[in-house]
Amino acid sequence: MAMRHVDWNQEYPEVPEKVHRSVLEALSVLDKQEQEAGKMKKAPKKRMILLAAAFVALVGTTAAAAGIFQWNERAGQVFEADEETRNELTMNQMAEDVSQTVTDQGITITAIQIIQDKNRFYALFEVTAEDPDMQITSDCSLDYTLDFVGNEDPFIARGWGFVGEYEQEVSNTRYFEIRGTKHEQSNEDLIMNLHFTGLRGEPEIKAGEGELLVSGNWDFSLNIRTSDMISHEVNQAYELDGYSTHIETVAFSPLSMTIVYDGADVRAMETGEEVCLDQLDELRALYPTGVRYEDGTVMDEGLMIPLVEGFSNGEETYELRLPFDKVVDPERITALLIGDTVVEL
């Protein structure tokens, strides 16, 4: 595939072990009350009180978990979402408040937040120099190495850097971002040990490497998680830019989507448009532009540029994996929009 740039548990979100224990203890008391029901006239009332207490312990803790996580302003710019959707991402562990801070050689690096799904990974850091006169610009860089504790690298592509001047003024502190596109086969949760080794200044030439300003050790341990997507069998042809193009399946998470086309139809479009997909040319007629909810609300994403696209299964299929800029609710999606084409799901 071609690489682009860069049970109770099932019914409720995960909660701390102590809450599970509280619920189990309450239910255990209820069992004892059932056995003594003939001797205790007020057992039904006590049963309701204990059951209510167990429920409050469970729901109250999950609600608190959502409140503890506070989205960083920069992360909110990268992933546009309302408060309800942000809380949902937190409950599903797609958004995680890291809050790890390391200081060495006058430089403090804080791992702030991770946002990720099956396809995408985003980690936000803040780098601060104790010296207020040290100016960290978008052209500065951080040296780092990664270790996946005996596991294979889950990323097919990765990019990193300080945020631009139009997003943050130049000072002695600056946000640093790492973005990754995960391998399709990357389906296991794992630990990523991240080791920053140095801060570099602006390079003298565009493609060069800046002078090493500070070397040190800043170590972080981050979770790489996977997540399920909601899949739809389409198996229908649609007219896309004058070409009959069969869509096999589409799948959604809040952060990304996957669409699978018939490979032969894509080759026919490629020939007609006189482009070469094997040389990273594009067929923009294949790119979605948004989704529609059951109430008619349209989540317009604009032209969605793939994270990864390419032929698979011996060219039987052509697969696109694309990012959502505006976070969506997969359970509410009833249609995929590809330009003026509406793919009902």
GROMACS .gro file of N, CA and C in nm, residues 236-247 261 265 269 284-286 336-343:
model
   78
  236GLN      N    1  -2.192  -0.132  -0.353
  236GLN     CA    2  -2.272  -0.062  -0.453
  236GLN      C    3  -2.184   0.033  -0.532
  237ALA      N    4  -2.220   0.050  -0.660
  237ALA     CA    5  -2.144   0.140  -0.747
  237ALA      C    6  -2.206   0.280  -0.747
  238TYR      N    7  -2.121   0.380  -0.751
  238TYR     CA    8  -2.164   0.519  -0.755
  238TYR      C    9  -2.091   0.591  -0.867
  239GLU      N   10  -2.154   0.693  -0.921
  239GLU     CA   11  -2.093   0.774  -1.026
  239GLU      C   12  -2.005   0.879  -0.960
  240LEU      N   13  -1.878   0.867  -0.977
  240LEU     CA   14  -1.783   0.961  -0.920
  240LEU      C   15  -1.706   1.029  -1.032
  241ASP      N   16  -1.734   1.155  -1.052
  241ASP     CA   17  -1.667   1.232  -1.156
  241ASP      C   18  -1.678   1.164  -1.293
  242GLY      N   19  -1.796   1.104  -1.320
  242GLY     CA   20  -1.819   1.041  -1.450
  242GLY      C   21  -1.777   0.897  -1.459
  243TYR      N   22  -1.725   0.839  -1.352
  243TYR     CA   23  -1.677   0.701  -1.354
  243TYR      C   24  -1.761   0.618  -1.256
  244SER      N   25  -1.806   0.501  -1.304
  244SER     CA   26  -1.878   0.409  -1.218
  244SER      C   27  -1.778   0.342  -1.124
  245THR      N   28  -1.793   0.368  -0.996
  245THR     CA   29  -1.694   0.322  -0.899
  245THR      C   30  -1.762   0.247  -0.785
  246HIS      N   31  -1.727   0.121  -0.769
  246HIS     CA   32  -1.789   0.034  -0.669
  246HIS      C   33  -1.723   0.055  -0.533
  247ILE      N   34  -1.806   0.087  -0.433
  247ILE     CA   35  -1.758   0.099  -0.295
  247ILE      C   36  -1.793  -0.030  -0.222
  261TYR      N   37  -1.253   0.073  -0.209
  261TYR     CA   38  -1.310   0.072  -0.343
  261TYR      C   39  -1.269  -0.054  -0.418
  265ASP      N   40  -1.208  -0.069  -1.079
  265ASP     CA   41  -1.274   0.059  -1.107
  265ASP      C   42  -1.179   0.175  -1.085
  269MET      N   43  -1.048   0.458  -1.366
  269MET     CA   44  -1.047   0.602  -1.342
  269MET      C   45  -0.906   0.658  -1.361
  284ARG      N   46  -0.872   1.272  -0.685
  284ARG     CA   47  -0.948   1.343  -0.581
  284ARG      C   48  -1.096   1.309  -0.584
  285ALA      N   49  -1.143   1.255  -0.695
  285ALA     CA   50  -1.284   1.214  -0.701
  285ALA      C   51  -1.314   1.104  -0.601
  286LEU      N   52  -1.213   1.034  -0.553
  286LEU     CA   53  -1.231   0.926  -0.456
  286LEU      C   54  -1.237   0.978  -0.312
  336LEU      N   55  -2.228   0.879   0.386
  336LEU     CA   56  -2.095   0.930   0.353
  336LEU      C   57  -2.108   1.024   0.234
  337LEU      N   58  -2.043   1.136   0.239
  337LEU     CA   59  -2.050   1.234   0.132
  337LEU      C   60  -1.918   1.237   0.056
  338ILE      N   61  -1.930   1.219  -0.077
  338ILE     CA   62  -1.813   1.230  -0.164
  338ILE      C   63  -1.848   1.335  -0.270
  339GLY      N   64  -1.813   1.456  -0.245
  339GLY     CA   65  -1.858   1.565  -0.331
  339GLY      C   66  -2.011   1.574  -0.327
  340ASP      N   67  -2.072   1.568  -0.445
  340ASP     CA   68  -2.218   1.573  -0.454
  340ASP      C   69  -2.282   1.435  -0.440
  341THR      N   70  -2.203   1.332  -0.428
  341THR     CA   71  -2.252   1.195  -0.417
  341THR      C   72  -2.282   1.160  -0.272
  342VAL      N   73  -2.400   1.103  -0.248
  342VAL     CA   74  -2.440   1.062  -0.115
  342VAL      C   75  -2.443   0.910  -0.109
  343VAL      N   76  -2.360   0.852  -0.024
  343VAL     CA   77  -2.354   0.708  -0.006
  343VAL      C   78  -2.434   0.674   0.121
   0.00000   0.00000   0.00000
